[in-house]
Each structure stands twice: as C-alpha cells, then as structure tokens.
PDB file of C-alpha atoms in Angstrom:
ATOM      1  CA  MET Y   1     -79.544  37.615  57.266  1.00 68.00           C
ATOM      2  CA  LYS Y   2     -80.173  38.127  60.973  1.00 74.00           C
ATOM      3  CA  THR Y   3     -76.450  38.470  61.640  1.00 78.00           C
ATOM      4  CA  LEU Y   4     -76.096  41.025  58.837  1.00 76.00           C
ATOM      5  CA  ALA Y   5     -79.089  42.964  60.155  1.00 75.00           C
ATOM      6  CA  ILE Y   6     -77.634  43.080  63.679  1.00 79.00           C
ATOM      7  CA  VAL Y   7     -74.210  44.162  62.403  1.00 79.00           C
ATOM      8  CA  LEU Y   8     -75.691  46.917  60.229  1.00 79.00           C
ATOM      9  CA  PHE Y   9     -77.937  48.086  63.066  1.00 80.00           C
ATOM     10  CA  ALA Y  10     -75.028  48.229  65.522  1.00 83.00           C
ATOM     11  CA  LEU Y  11     -72.821  50.012  62.979  1.00 84.00           C
ATOM     12  CA  MET Y  12     -75.537  52.591  62.402  1.00 82.00           C
ATOM     13  CA  TYR Y  13     -75.754  53.421  66.109  1.00 79.00           C
ATOM     14  CA  VAL Y  14     -71.971  53.617  66.464  1.00 83.00           C
ATOM     15  CA  LEU Y  15     -71.869  56.129  63.602  1.00 81.00           C
ATOM     16  CA  MET Y  16     -74.768  58.088  65.113  1.00 80.00           C
ATOM     17  CA  ILE Y  17     -72.901  58.431  68.391  1.00 84.00           C
ATOM     18  CA  ALA Y  18     -69.520  59.137  66.782  1.00 81.00           C
ATOM     19  CA  VAL Y  19     -70.706  61.634  64.153  1.00 79.00           C
ATOM     20  CA  PRO Y  20     -74.263  62.702  65.112  1.00 78.00           C
ATOM     21  CA  LYS Y  21     -74.412  65.420  62.447  1.00 80.00           C
ATOM     22  CA  TYR Y  22     -75.317  62.877  59.761  1.00 80.00           C
ATOM     23  CA  ARG Y  23     -77.719  60.663  61.738  1.00 81.00           C
ATOM     24  CA  PRO Y  24     -80.610  60.801  59.213  1.00 83.00           C
ATOM     25  CA  TYR Y  25     -78.278  59.732  56.407  1.00 82.00           C
ATOM     26  CA  TYR Y  26     -76.987  56.754  58.406  1.00 79.00           C
ATOM     27  CA  ALA Y  27     -80.515  55.582  59.194  1.00 83.00           C
ATOM     28  CA  LEU Y  28     -81.770  55.983  55.625  1.00 83.00           C
ATOM     29  CA  SER Y  29     -78.639  54.358  54.166  1.00 83.00           C
ATOM     30  CA  VAL Y  30     -78.935  51.294  56.402  1.00 80.00           C
ATOM     31  CA  ALA Y  31     -82.653  51.114  55.605  1.00 81.00           C
ATOM     32  CA  ALA Y  32     -81.789  51.128  51.890  1.00 83.00           C
ATOM     33  CA  ILE Y  33     -79.274  48.298  52.433  1.00 82.00           C
ATOM     34  CA  PHE Y  34     -81.984  46.337  54.265  1.00 80.00           C
ATOM     35  CA  LEU Y  35     -84.212  46.668  51.196  1.00 79.00           C
ATOM     36  CA  VAL Y  36     -81.529  45.875  48.609  1.00 78.00           C
ATOM     37  CA  SER Y  37     -80.215  42.862  50.535  1.00 78.00           C
ATOM     38  CA  GLY Y  38     -83.683  41.450  51.080  1.00 75.00           C
ATOM     39  CA  ILE Y  39     -83.572  41.705  54.880  1.00 75.00           C
ATOM     40  CA  LEU Y  40     -86.751  43.757  54.558  1.00 75.00           C
ATOM     41  CA  PRO Y  41     -89.027  42.828  51.632  1.00 77.00           C
ATOM     42  CA  VAL Y  42     -89.733  45.817  49.387  1.00 72.00           C
ATOM     43  CA  GLY Y  43     -93.420  44.924  49.425  1.00 73.00           C
ATOM     44  CA  SER Y  44     -93.659  45.523  53.175  1.00 75.00           C
ATOM     45  CA  LEU Y  45     -91.896  48.902  53.082  1.00 71.00           C
ATOM     46  CA  MET Y  46     -94.999  51.090  53.359  1.00 75.00           C
ATOM     47  CA  SER Y  47     -96.526  49.037  56.168  1.00 73.00           C
ATOM     48  CA  THR Y  48     -93.242  49.005  58.111  1.00 75.00           C
ATOM     49  CA  ILE Y  49     -92.977  52.798  58.349  1.00 76.00           C
ATOM     50  CA  ASN Y  50     -94.950  54.147  61.302  1.00 76.00           C
ATOM     51  CA  TRP Y  51     -97.010  56.786  59.520  1.00 81.00           C
ATOM     52  CA  ASN Y  52     -98.991  57.628  62.655  1.00 79.00           C
ATOM     53  CA  VAL Y  53     -95.866  58.879  64.437  1.00 77.00           C
ATOM     54  CA  LEU Y  54     -94.590  60.793  61.396  1.00 82.00           C
ATOM     55  CA  LEU Y  55     -97.969  62.466  60.833  1.00 84.00           C
ATOM     56  CA  MET Y  56     -98.297  63.408  64.513  1.00 81.00           C
ATOM     57  CA  ILE Y  57     -94.849  64.989  64.576  1.00 80.00           C
ATOM     58  CA  SER Y  58     -95.331  66.811  61.255  1.00 84.00           C
ATOM     59  CA  GLY Y  59     -98.757  68.197  62.129  1.00 86.00           C
ATOM     60  CA  THR Y  60     -97.678  69.293  65.596  1.00 82.00           C
ATOM     61  CA  MET Y  61     -94.541  70.989  64.234  1.00 82.00           C
ATOM     62  CA  ILE Y  62     -96.581  73.068  61.771  1.00 86.00           C
ATOM     63  CA  ILE Y  63     -99.092  74.208  64.403  1.00 86.00           C
ATOM     64  CA  VAL Y  64     -96.277  75.012  66.847  1.00 81.00           C
ATOM     65  CA  ASP Y  65     -94.491  77.068  64.193  1.00 83.00           C
ATOM     66  CA  TYR Y  66     -97.595  79.206  63.749  1.00 86.00           C
ATOM     67  CA  PHE Y  67     -98.069  79.346  67.534  1.00 83.00           C
ATOM     68  CA  ILE Y  68     -94.570  80.742  68.060  1.00 80.00           C
ATOM     69  CA  ASP Y  69     -95.046  83.245  65.239  1.00 82.00           C
ATOM     70  CA  SER Y  70     -98.329  84.461  66.770  1.00 84.00           C
ATOM     71  CA  ARG Y  71     -96.379  85.799  69.811  1.00 80.00           C
ATOM     72  CA  MET Y  72     -98.781  84.139  72.238  1.00 82.00           C
ATOM     73  CA  PRO Y  73     -95.857  82.670  74.265  1.00 76.00           C
ATOM     74  CA  ASN Y  74     -94.472  86.206  74.646  1.00 77.00           C
ATOM     75  CA  LEU Y  75     -97.795  87.417  76.033  1.00 81.00           C
ATOM     76  CA  LEU Y  76     -97.925  84.547  78.524  1.00 77.00           C
ATOM     77  CA  ALA Y  77     -94.361  85.357  79.605  1.00 74.00           C
ATOM     78  CA  ASP Y  78     -95.325  89.014  80.119  1.00 77.00           C
ATOM     79  CA  ILE Y  79     -98.201  87.913  82.339  1.00 80.00           C
ATOM     80  CA  LEU Y  80     -95.860  85.703  84.389  1.00 75.00           C
ATOM     81  CA  LEU Y  81     -93.392  88.568  84.738  1.00 75.00           C
ATOM     82  CA  GLY Y  82     -96.173  90.792  86.027  1.00 77.00           C
ATOM     83  CA  LYS Y  83     -97.111  88.167  88.631  1.00 78.00           C
ATOM     84  CA  SER Y  84     -93.551  87.735  89.950  1.00 79.00           C
ATOM     85  CA  LYS Y  85     -92.370  89.369  93.169  1.00 80.00           C
ATOM     86  CA  ASN Y  86     -88.654  89.275  92.426  1.00 83.00           C
ATOM     87  CA  VAL Y  87     -86.011  87.928  90.033  1.00 83.00           C
ATOM     88  CA  MET Y  88     -85.964  84.520  91.721  1.00 87.00           C
ATOM     89  CA  TRP Y  89     -89.660  83.985  91.056  1.00 88.00           C
ATOM     90  CA  VAL Y  90     -89.276  85.196  87.481  1.00 85.00           C
ATOM     91  CA  THR Y  91     -86.781  82.375  86.900  1.00 88.00           C
ATOM     92  CA  ILE Y  92     -88.960  79.794  88.662  1.00 89.00           C
ATOM     93  CA  LEU Y  93     -92.163  80.766  86.857  1.00 87.00           C
ATOM     94  CA  MET Y  94     -90.437  80.913  83.470  1.00 86.00           C
ATOM     95  CA  SER Y  95     -89.033  77.423  84.075  1.00 89.00           C
ATOM     96  CA  LEU Y  96     -92.426  76.037  85.089  1.00 88.00           C
ATOM     97  CA  PHE Y  97     -93.978  77.824  82.114  1.00 84.00           C
ATOM     98  CA  ALA Y  98     -91.484  76.129  79.783  1.00 86.00           C
ATOM     99  CA  GLY Y  99     -92.269  72.799  81.417  1.00 87.00           C
ATOM    100  CA  VAL Y 100     -96.017  73.161  80.938  1.00 84.00           C
ATOM    101  CA  ILE Y 101     -95.554  74.042  77.263  1.00 80.00           C
ATOM    102  CA  SER Y 102     -93.100  71.168  76.840  1.00 81.00           C
ATOM    103  CA  ALA Y 103     -95.760  68.721  78.017  1.00 81.00           C
ATOM    104  CA  PHE Y 104     -97.633  69.410  74.775  1.00 76.00           C
ATOM    105  CA  ILE Y 105     -94.915  70.669  72.418  1.00 72.00           C
ATOM    106  CA  ASP Y 106     -91.539  69.226  71.374  1.00 69.00           C
ATOM    107  CA  ASN Y 107     -88.672  70.074  73.757  1.00 73.00           C
ATOM    108  CA  VAL Y 108     -86.528  71.804  71.148  1.00 68.00           C
ATOM    109  CA  ALA Y 109     -89.470  73.889  69.934  1.00 68.00           C
ATOM    110  CA  THR Y 110     -90.236  74.828  73.548  1.00 75.00           C
ATOM    111  CA  VAL Y 111     -86.700  76.073  74.172  1.00 77.00           C
ATOM    112  CA  LEU Y 112     -86.716  77.983  70.881  1.00 68.00           C
ATOM    113  CA  MET Y 113     -90.021  79.502  71.931  1.00 69.00           C
ATOM    114  CA  VAL Y 114     -89.316  80.373  75.569  1.00 77.00           C
ATOM    115  CA  ALA Y 115     -85.549  81.016  75.636  1.00 79.00           C
ATOM    116  CA  PRO Y 116     -85.740  84.247  73.568  1.00 73.00           C
ATOM    117  CA  VAL Y 117     -88.433  85.495  75.940  1.00 75.00           C
ATOM    118  CA  GLY Y 118     -86.193  84.656  78.892  1.00 80.00           C
ATOM    119  CA  MET Y 119     -83.282  86.445  77.217  1.00 78.00           C
ATOM    120  CA  ALA Y 120     -85.444  89.524  76.680  1.00 73.00           C
ATOM    121  CA  ILE Y 121     -86.539  89.498  80.327  1.00 77.00           C
ATOM    122  CA  CYS Y 122     -82.928  89.181  81.532  1.00 80.00           C
ATOM    123  CA  LYS Y 123     -81.888  92.057  79.284  1.00 76.00           C
ATOM    124  CA  LYS Y 124     -84.751  94.156  80.615  1.00 72.00           C
ATOM    125  CA  LEU Y 125     -83.734  93.359  84.209  1.00 76.00           C
ATOM    126  CA  ASN Y 126     -79.997  93.769  83.418  1.00 80.00           C
ATOM    127  CA  MET Y 127     -79.101  90.298  84.733  1.00 80.00           C
ATOM    128  CA  SER Y 128     -77.143  87.289  83.452  1.00 83.00           C
ATOM    129  CA  PRO Y 129     -79.363  84.957  81.402  1.00 84.00           C
ATOM    130  CA  VAL Y 130     -77.334  81.810  82.184  1.00 87.00           C
ATOM    131  CA  GLY Y 131     -79.334  80.640  85.200  1.00 87.00           C
ATOM    132  CA  MET Y 132     -82.732  81.257  83.638  1.00 87.00           C
ATOM    133  CA  ILE Y 133     -81.857  79.661  80.286  1.00 89.00           C
ATOM    134  CA  LEU Y 134     -80.414  76.559  81.980  1.00 90.00           C
ATOM    135  CA  SER Y 135     -83.540  76.254  84.134  1.00 90.00           C
ATOM    136  CA  ILE Y 136     -85.785  76.606  81.083  1.00 88.00           C
ATOM    137  CA  ALA Y 137     -83.818  73.953  79.177  1.00 87.00           C
ATOM    138  CA  VAL Y 138     -83.841  71.451  82.058  1.00 87.00           C
ATOM    139  CA  SER Y 139     -87.542  71.992  82.762  1.00 87.00           C
ATOM    140  CA  SER Y 140     -88.395  71.575  79.072  1.00 83.00           C
ATOM    141  CA  ASN Y 141     -86.472  68.313  78.913  1.00 83.00           C
ATOM    142  CA  LEU Y 142     -88.076  67.006  82.107  1.00 83.00           C
ATOM    143  CA  GLN Y 143     -91.735  67.419  81.190  1.00 81.00           C
ATOM    144  CA  GLY Y 144     -91.608  66.190  77.604  1.00 78.00           C
ATOM    145  CA  ALA Y 145     -92.626  62.722  78.813  1.00 79.00           C
ATOM    146  CA  ALA Y 146     -95.755  63.991  80.580  1.00 81.00           C
ATOM    147  CA  THR Y 147     -98.158  63.500  77.652  1.00 80.00           C
ATOM    148  CA  LEU Y 148     -98.404  61.588  74.391  1.00 75.00           C
ATOM    149  CA  VAL Y 149     -97.581  64.655  72.268  1.00 71.00           C
ATOM    150  CA  GLY Y 150     -94.885  66.131  74.512  1.00 72.00           C
ATOM    151  CA  ASP Y 151     -91.902  64.562  72.794  1.00 73.00           C
ATOM    152  CA  THR Y 152     -90.950  62.403  69.824  1.00 69.00           C
ATOM    153  CA  THR Y 153     -89.941  59.610  72.207  1.00 73.00           C
ATOM    154  CA  SER Y 154     -93.346  59.705  73.918  1.00 76.00           C
ATOM    155  CA  ILE Y 155     -95.094  59.502  70.560  1.00 72.00           C
ATOM    156  CA  MET Y 156     -92.970  56.540  69.434  1.00 71.00           C
ATOM    157  CA  LEU Y 157     -93.132  54.557  72.681  1.00 76.00           C
ATOM    158  CA  GLY Y 158     -96.807  55.374  73.182  1.00 76.00           C
ATOM    159  CA  ASP Y 159     -97.609  54.119  69.709  1.00 72.00           C
ATOM    160  CA  TYR Y 160     -95.551  50.953  70.207  1.00 75.00           C
ATOM    161  CA  ALA Y 161     -97.338  50.213  73.505  1.00 77.00           C
ATOM    162  CA  ASN Y 162    -100.755  51.061  71.990  1.00 77.00           C
ATOM    163  CA  MET Y 163    -101.184  53.883  74.495  1.00 77.00           C
ATOM    164  CA  ASN Y 164    -103.644  56.692  73.822  1.00 74.00           C
ATOM    165  CA  PHE Y 165    -103.547  60.246  75.142  1.00 76.00           C
ATOM    166  CA  MET Y 166    -105.414  59.468  78.380  1.00 80.00           C
ATOM    167  CA  ASN Y 167    -103.173  56.496  79.212  1.00 82.00           C
ATOM    168  CA  PHE Y 168    -100.482  58.985  80.178  1.00 84.00           C
ATOM    169  CA  PHE Y 169    -102.858  60.216  82.912  1.00 85.00           C
ATOM    170  CA  TRP Y 170    -104.515  56.947  83.942  1.00 86.00           C
ATOM    171  CA  MET Y 171    -103.529  53.420  82.910  1.00 83.00           C
ATOM    172  CA  ASN Y 172    -104.512  49.973  84.189  1.00 84.00           C
ATOM    173  CA  GLY Y 173    -106.456  51.513  87.059  1.00 84.00           C
ATOM    174  CA  ARG Y 174    -103.501  53.540  88.306  1.00 87.00           C
ATOM    175  CA  PRO Y 175    -102.180  57.098  87.865  1.00 88.00           C
ATOM    176  CA  GLY Y 176    -100.055  57.415  84.726  1.00 85.00           C
ATOM    177  CA  ILE Y 177     -96.607  58.828  84.052  1.00 84.00           C
ATOM    178  CA  PHE Y 178     -98.023  62.381  83.840  1.00 87.00           C
ATOM    179  CA  PHE Y 179     -98.331  62.625  87.624  1.00 89.00           C
ATOM    180  CA  ALA Y 180     -94.819  61.266  88.228  1.00 88.00           C
ATOM    181  CA  VAL Y 181     -93.389  63.822  85.803  1.00 87.00           C
ATOM    182  CA  GLU Y 182     -95.355  66.690  87.351  1.00 86.00           C
ATOM    183  CA  LEU Y 183     -94.317  65.616  90.850  1.00 89.00           C
ATOM    184  CA  GLY Y 184     -90.728  65.807  89.676  1.00 88.00           C
ATOM    185  CA  ALA Y 185     -91.406  69.263  88.241  1.00 87.00           C
ATOM    186  CA  LEU Y 186     -92.824  70.468  91.561  1.00 89.00           C
ATOM    187  CA  MET Y 187     -89.753  69.161  93.381  1.00 90.00           C
ATOM    188  CA  THR Y 188     -87.580  71.435  91.246  1.00 89.00           C
ATOM    189  CA  VAL Y 189     -89.209  74.501  92.827  1.00 90.00           C
ATOM    190  CA  PRO Y 190     -87.453  74.283  96.232  1.00 92.00           C
ATOM    191  CA  VAL Y 191     -84.210  73.434  94.408  1.00 91.00           C
ATOM    192  CA  MET Y 192     -84.498  76.594  92.283  1.00 90.00           C
ATOM    193  CA  MET Y 193     -85.503  78.630  95.342  1.00 90.00           C
ATOM    194  CA  TYR Y 194     -82.220  77.580  96.940  1.00 91.00           C
ATOM    195  CA  LEU Y 195     -80.084  78.078  93.818  1.00 89.00           C
ATOM    196  CA  PHE Y 196     -81.485  81.551  93.100  1.00 87.00           C
ATOM    197  CA  ARG Y 197     -82.047  82.622  96.722  1.00 87.00           C
ATOM    198  CA  LYS Y 198     -79.810  85.680  96.263  1.00 84.00           C
ATOM    199  CA  ASP Y 199     -81.823  87.032  93.316  1.00 81.00           C
ATOM    200  CA  THR Y 200     -84.170  89.106  95.452  1.00 79.00           C
ATOM    201  CA  ALA Y 201     -84.289  92.285  93.363  1.00 78.00           C
ATOM    202  CA  PRO Y 202     -87.936  93.348  92.899  1.00 79.00           C
ATOM    203  CA  VAL Y 203     -89.473  93.329  89.413  1.00 76.00           C
ATOM    204  CA  SER Y 204     -92.553  94.866  87.851  1.00 72.00           C
ATOM    205  CA  SER Y 205     -93.992  94.894  84.360  1.00 69.00           C
ATOM    206  CA  THR Y 206     -97.167  96.240  82.816  1.00 71.00           C
ATOM    207  CA  GLU Y 207     -96.215  95.511  79.203  1.00 73.00           C
ATOM    208  CA  ARG Y 208     -98.350  93.118  77.192  1.00 79.00           C
ATOM    209  CA  THR Y 209     -97.126  91.711  73.879  1.00 78.00           C
ATOM    210  CA  PRO Y 210     -99.866  91.963  71.234  1.00 84.00           C
ATOM    211  CA  VAL Y 211    -100.897  88.581  69.806  1.00 84.00           C
ATOM    212  CA  THR Y 212    -101.003  88.671  66.014  1.00 84.00           C
ATOM    213  CA  ASN Y 213    -103.056  85.520  65.457  1.00 85.00           C
ATOM    214  CA  TYR Y 214    -105.205  83.508  67.888  1.00 88.00           C
ATOM    215  CA  VAL Y 215    -105.901  80.671  65.431  1.00 88.00           C
ATOM    216  CA  PRO Y 216    -102.744  78.633  66.285  1.00 88.00           C
ATOM    217  CA  THR Y 217    -103.611  78.785  69.993  1.00 87.00           C
ATOM    218  CA  VAL Y 218    -107.135  77.561  69.275  1.00 90.00           C
ATOM    219  CA  MET Y 219    -105.785  74.804  67.018  1.00 89.00           C
ATOM    220  CA  LEU Y 220    -103.250  73.692  69.640  1.00 84.00           C
ATOM    221  CA  LEU Y 221    -105.969  73.451  72.293  1.00 85.00           C
ATOM    222  CA  THR Y 222    -108.279  71.728  69.809  1.00 89.00           C
ATOM    223  CA  MET Y 223    -105.567  69.180  69.066  1.00 85.00           C
ATOM    224  CA  VAL Y 224    -105.208  68.290  72.745  1.00 77.00           C
ATOM    225  CA  VAL Y 225    -108.991  67.998  73.206  1.00 83.00           C
ATOM    226  CA  ALA Y 226    -109.365  65.947  70.006  1.00 84.00           C
ATOM    227  CA  LEU Y 227    -106.616  63.538  71.088  1.00 77.00           C
ATOM    228  CA  ILE Y 228    -108.341  63.120  74.458  1.00 75.00           C
ATOM    229  CA  ILE Y 229    -111.716  62.435  72.801  1.00 81.00           C
ATOM    230  CA  ALA Y 230    -110.142  59.998  70.331  1.00 78.00           C
ATOM    231  CA  SER Y 231    -108.660  58.034  73.225  1.00 70.00           C
ATOM    232  CA  PHE Y 232    -112.194  57.219  74.456  1.00 74.00           C
ATOM    233  CA  ILE Y 233    -113.527  56.093  71.061  1.00 75.00           C
ATOM    234  CA  PRO Y 234    -113.180  52.328  70.474  1.00 75.00           C
ATOM    235  CA  ASP Y 235    -111.902  50.782  67.238  1.00 74.00           C
ATOM    236  CA  THR Y 236    -110.389  53.970  65.829  1.00 75.00           C
ATOM    237  CA  PRO Y 237    -107.982  53.764  62.848  1.00 78.00           C
ATOM    238  CA  ASP Y 238    -104.330  53.126  63.701  1.00 74.00           C
ATOM    239  CA  MET Y 239    -103.370  56.553  62.339  1.00 80.00           C
ATOM    240  CA  ILE Y 240    -106.128  58.508  64.109  1.00 81.00           C
ATOM    241  CA  ASN Y 241    -103.708  60.628  66.181  1.00 79.00           C
ATOM    242  CA  GLY Y 242    -101.599  61.486  63.146  1.00 84.00           C
ATOM    243  CA  ILE Y 243    -104.698  62.310  61.108  1.00 87.00           C
ATOM    244  CA  ILE Y 244    -105.977  64.649  63.837  1.00 88.00           C
ATOM    245  CA  CYS Y 245    -102.676  66.542  64.042  1.00 87.00           C
ATOM    246  CA  CYS Y 246    -102.272  66.866  60.272  1.00 90.00           C
ATOM    247  CA  VAL Y 247    -105.885  67.894  59.621  1.00 91.00           C
ATOM    248  CA  LEU Y 248    -105.611  70.661  62.223  1.00 91.00           C
ATOM    249  CA  ALA Y 249    -102.266  71.726  60.726  1.00 91.00           C
ATOM    250  CA  VAL Y 250    -103.871  71.995  57.280  1.00 91.00           C
ATOM    251  CA  VAL Y 251    -106.806  73.954  58.752  1.00 92.00           C
ATOM    252  CA  THR Y 252    -104.315  76.344  60.385  1.00 90.00           C
ATOM    253  CA  ILE Y 253    -102.527  76.873  57.066  1.00 90.00           C
ATOM    254  CA  VAL Y 254    -105.782  77.405  55.136  1.00 89.00           C
ATOM    255  CA  ILE Y 255    -107.202  79.900  57.647  1.00 89.00           C
ATOM    256  CA  ASP Y 256    -103.937  81.842  57.702  1.00 85.00           C
ATOM    257  CA  TYR Y 257    -103.832  81.884  53.895  1.00 85.00           C
ATOM    258  CA  PHE Y 258    -107.323  83.370  53.644  1.00 85.00           C
ATOM    259  CA  ARG Y 259    -106.496  85.911  56.373  1.00 83.00           C
ATOM    260  CA  GLU Y 260    -103.238  87.088  54.844  1.00 78.00           C
ATOM    261  CA  LYS Y 261    -103.997  86.368  51.156  1.00 77.00           C
ATOM    262  CA  LYS Y 262    -100.383  85.163  50.834  1.00 77.00           C
ATOM    263  CA  SER Y 263     -98.731  81.763  50.802  1.00 79.00           C
ATOM    264  CA  ASP Y 264     -95.399  82.955  52.253  1.00 78.00           C
ATOM    265  CA  ARG Y 265     -96.270  81.947  55.817  1.00 78.00           C
ATOM    266  CA  ALA Y 266     -97.418  78.471  54.799  1.00 79.00           C
ATOM    267  CA  ILE Y 267     -94.219  77.907  52.825  1.00 82.00           C
ATOM    268  CA  LYS Y 268     -92.157  79.061  55.808  1.00 81.00           C
ATOM    269  CA  ALA Y 269     -94.008  76.683  58.156  1.00 81.00           C
ATOM    270  CA  ILE Y 270     -93.323  73.747  55.850  1.00 80.00           C
ATOM    271  CA  GLU Y 271     -89.675  74.778  55.413  1.00 78.00           C
ATOM    272  CA  ASN Y 272     -89.323  74.911  59.211  1.00 77.00           C
ATOM    273  CA  LEU Y 273     -90.331  71.265  59.545  1.00 78.00           C
ATOM    274  CA  ASP Y 274     -87.550  69.230  61.138  1.00 74.00           C
ATOM    275  CA  PHE Y 275     -86.879  67.074  58.078  1.00 76.00           C
ATOM    276  CA  GLU Y 276     -83.758  65.613  59.704  1.00 77.00           C
ATOM    277  CA  THR Y 277     -85.805  64.133  62.544  1.00 77.00           C
ATOM    278  CA  LEU Y 278     -88.474  62.900  60.129  1.00 78.00           C
ATOM    279  CA  GLY Y 279     -85.813  61.315  57.917  1.00 77.00           C
ATOM    280  CA  LEU Y 280     -84.097  59.729  60.916  1.00 77.00           C
ATOM    281  CA  LEU Y 281     -87.345  58.197  62.164  1.00 76.00           C
ATOM    282  CA  THR Y 282     -88.311  56.985  58.690  1.00 77.00           C
ATOM    283  CA  GLY Y 283     -84.997  55.155  58.398  1.00 72.00           C
ATOM    284  CA  LEU Y 284     -85.255  53.689  61.899  1.00 71.00           C
ATOM    285  CA  PHE Y 285     -88.760  52.366  61.255  1.00 68.00           C
TER     286      PHE Y 285
END
C-alpha cells in the first residue's frame, strides 16, 4: 500500500507540473483512488481534510472580493499618487503598497486589485506600464509570507506547525519571519530607485476615488485584530482561525444584503471564490 501511495503521489505531481491546467482534478482523482483502494480509510476522510485552512481561505476570499469592489484600494492608490514627487516614486510606492496588502491578502487577489490601478496611473501619466506592473507582481509575491493570512502556503504551513498569527512576528523568543520579509521589502527600494532612476518626470494628482462601501475594510481590519487576539487565547478550537474568517465573511454578506436589498452581490462573491484552489487543497489533504 505504501508503495502504491508513493507512486500515485509522485504521478500526481508529475501531471501537475506537466499539465498544470487540470491540477485540482489530478489531486481529487488521486484522493478518490486512495479511498477506493483503502490507502485512506473512508471513515477518516472528514478528519483528514484540513477544514481550518479551507475555511480561512474561503472567508478571506469573500471579504477581499467585497474589499476590491468597494474601491478602497483605488482611493489608497490615489493618495499615494498625490504623495509622490515623480514617476519613479509612484512606481516604488505602488510596489510597496502592493506588498503591504499582500501581507494580509492572497498574492493573486493583490495583483488583481492593484495592477488595474497601476495601469490607470500609467495611462494617466502616458507611460509604459511594464515596469510598474512587474514591480507590483514581484512585491506582492515577496510579502505573502509575512503573516499567517498573507498566502495559501503560509496558512497551510502555519497550521501544520501549529503557528498562530503572532508567531509570524515573534516566535520562541526571537523575531519571526515577518521582519525578515519586511527587511527584504525595504531592500527592494534602492534597487527600484536604480532601475527607474530615469523616470524623473514630476506628477501631481488631486483626484480621490469615492469608496462605495466601508464595511469590507472594517471587516478586513477586524479579521486581522481577531486573529491576533485568538493567538493569545489558550486552548482555542483547532478551527478557530477558519471560523473567524468565515463568520466575518458571512457578516459582510449579510450587511451588504440589507444595505442593497439584493442578493446579486453575495452570489457574485461566492462565484468569485477560487474553487480550483479549494479543490486542489482538498485533494492534497
């Protein structure tokens, strides 16, 4: 059985690398074979799946979807543009902005959130968006490991190592990975200053994007605070982080429903869930 399990596991990863488009199907198919062959007892199926990770990712995705739709990131980008002296600093600040967001929001969601803003700024300044978009993407990828909720990998590894939110800041009497990641982020500033040293055209902006809904911002901040508080409470349930994220996601949906008197937005948020990632993780667990 062990040999069969290893062979199936290796085959799954080979297929994932060779044809990544169907990764969730490979993982779920191999998981099904594990169950049918008896490698994994059917009775232990529910306990094997890491529900805490799945709930954290699902809840965070829903809140982030509302956050993007509220146009709050656009307002923050407008503020950064107004604070910049020239094009070079626009690129640097937008990259750092993407990195800060990525520390609390999934990398892909961060790029989807910030890249359109960067494109709009480049169009407004009549400049090529390539440099700014690449900087945003790299910065987003770099800082995803800064906190427990910054990336799917952080959530999975943190859960496996029994790490709570604060362990990313301080662990075993020493500074955590957060400070190493942020130090790396700061070191990108002189690199970007050199790469974009010729972009010295002055910029100015007084525009402010109107925010349509402040609830997602409040819920996102509440989620971070709640995860911090939960990390100090002893003997919490294993799924406490997932419960926090999902409860706040449901609260966001309910408040929006009563504000708009329509269910369209809630349906859209659920449809925008990354079911491929959730399916992939379910199969891997």
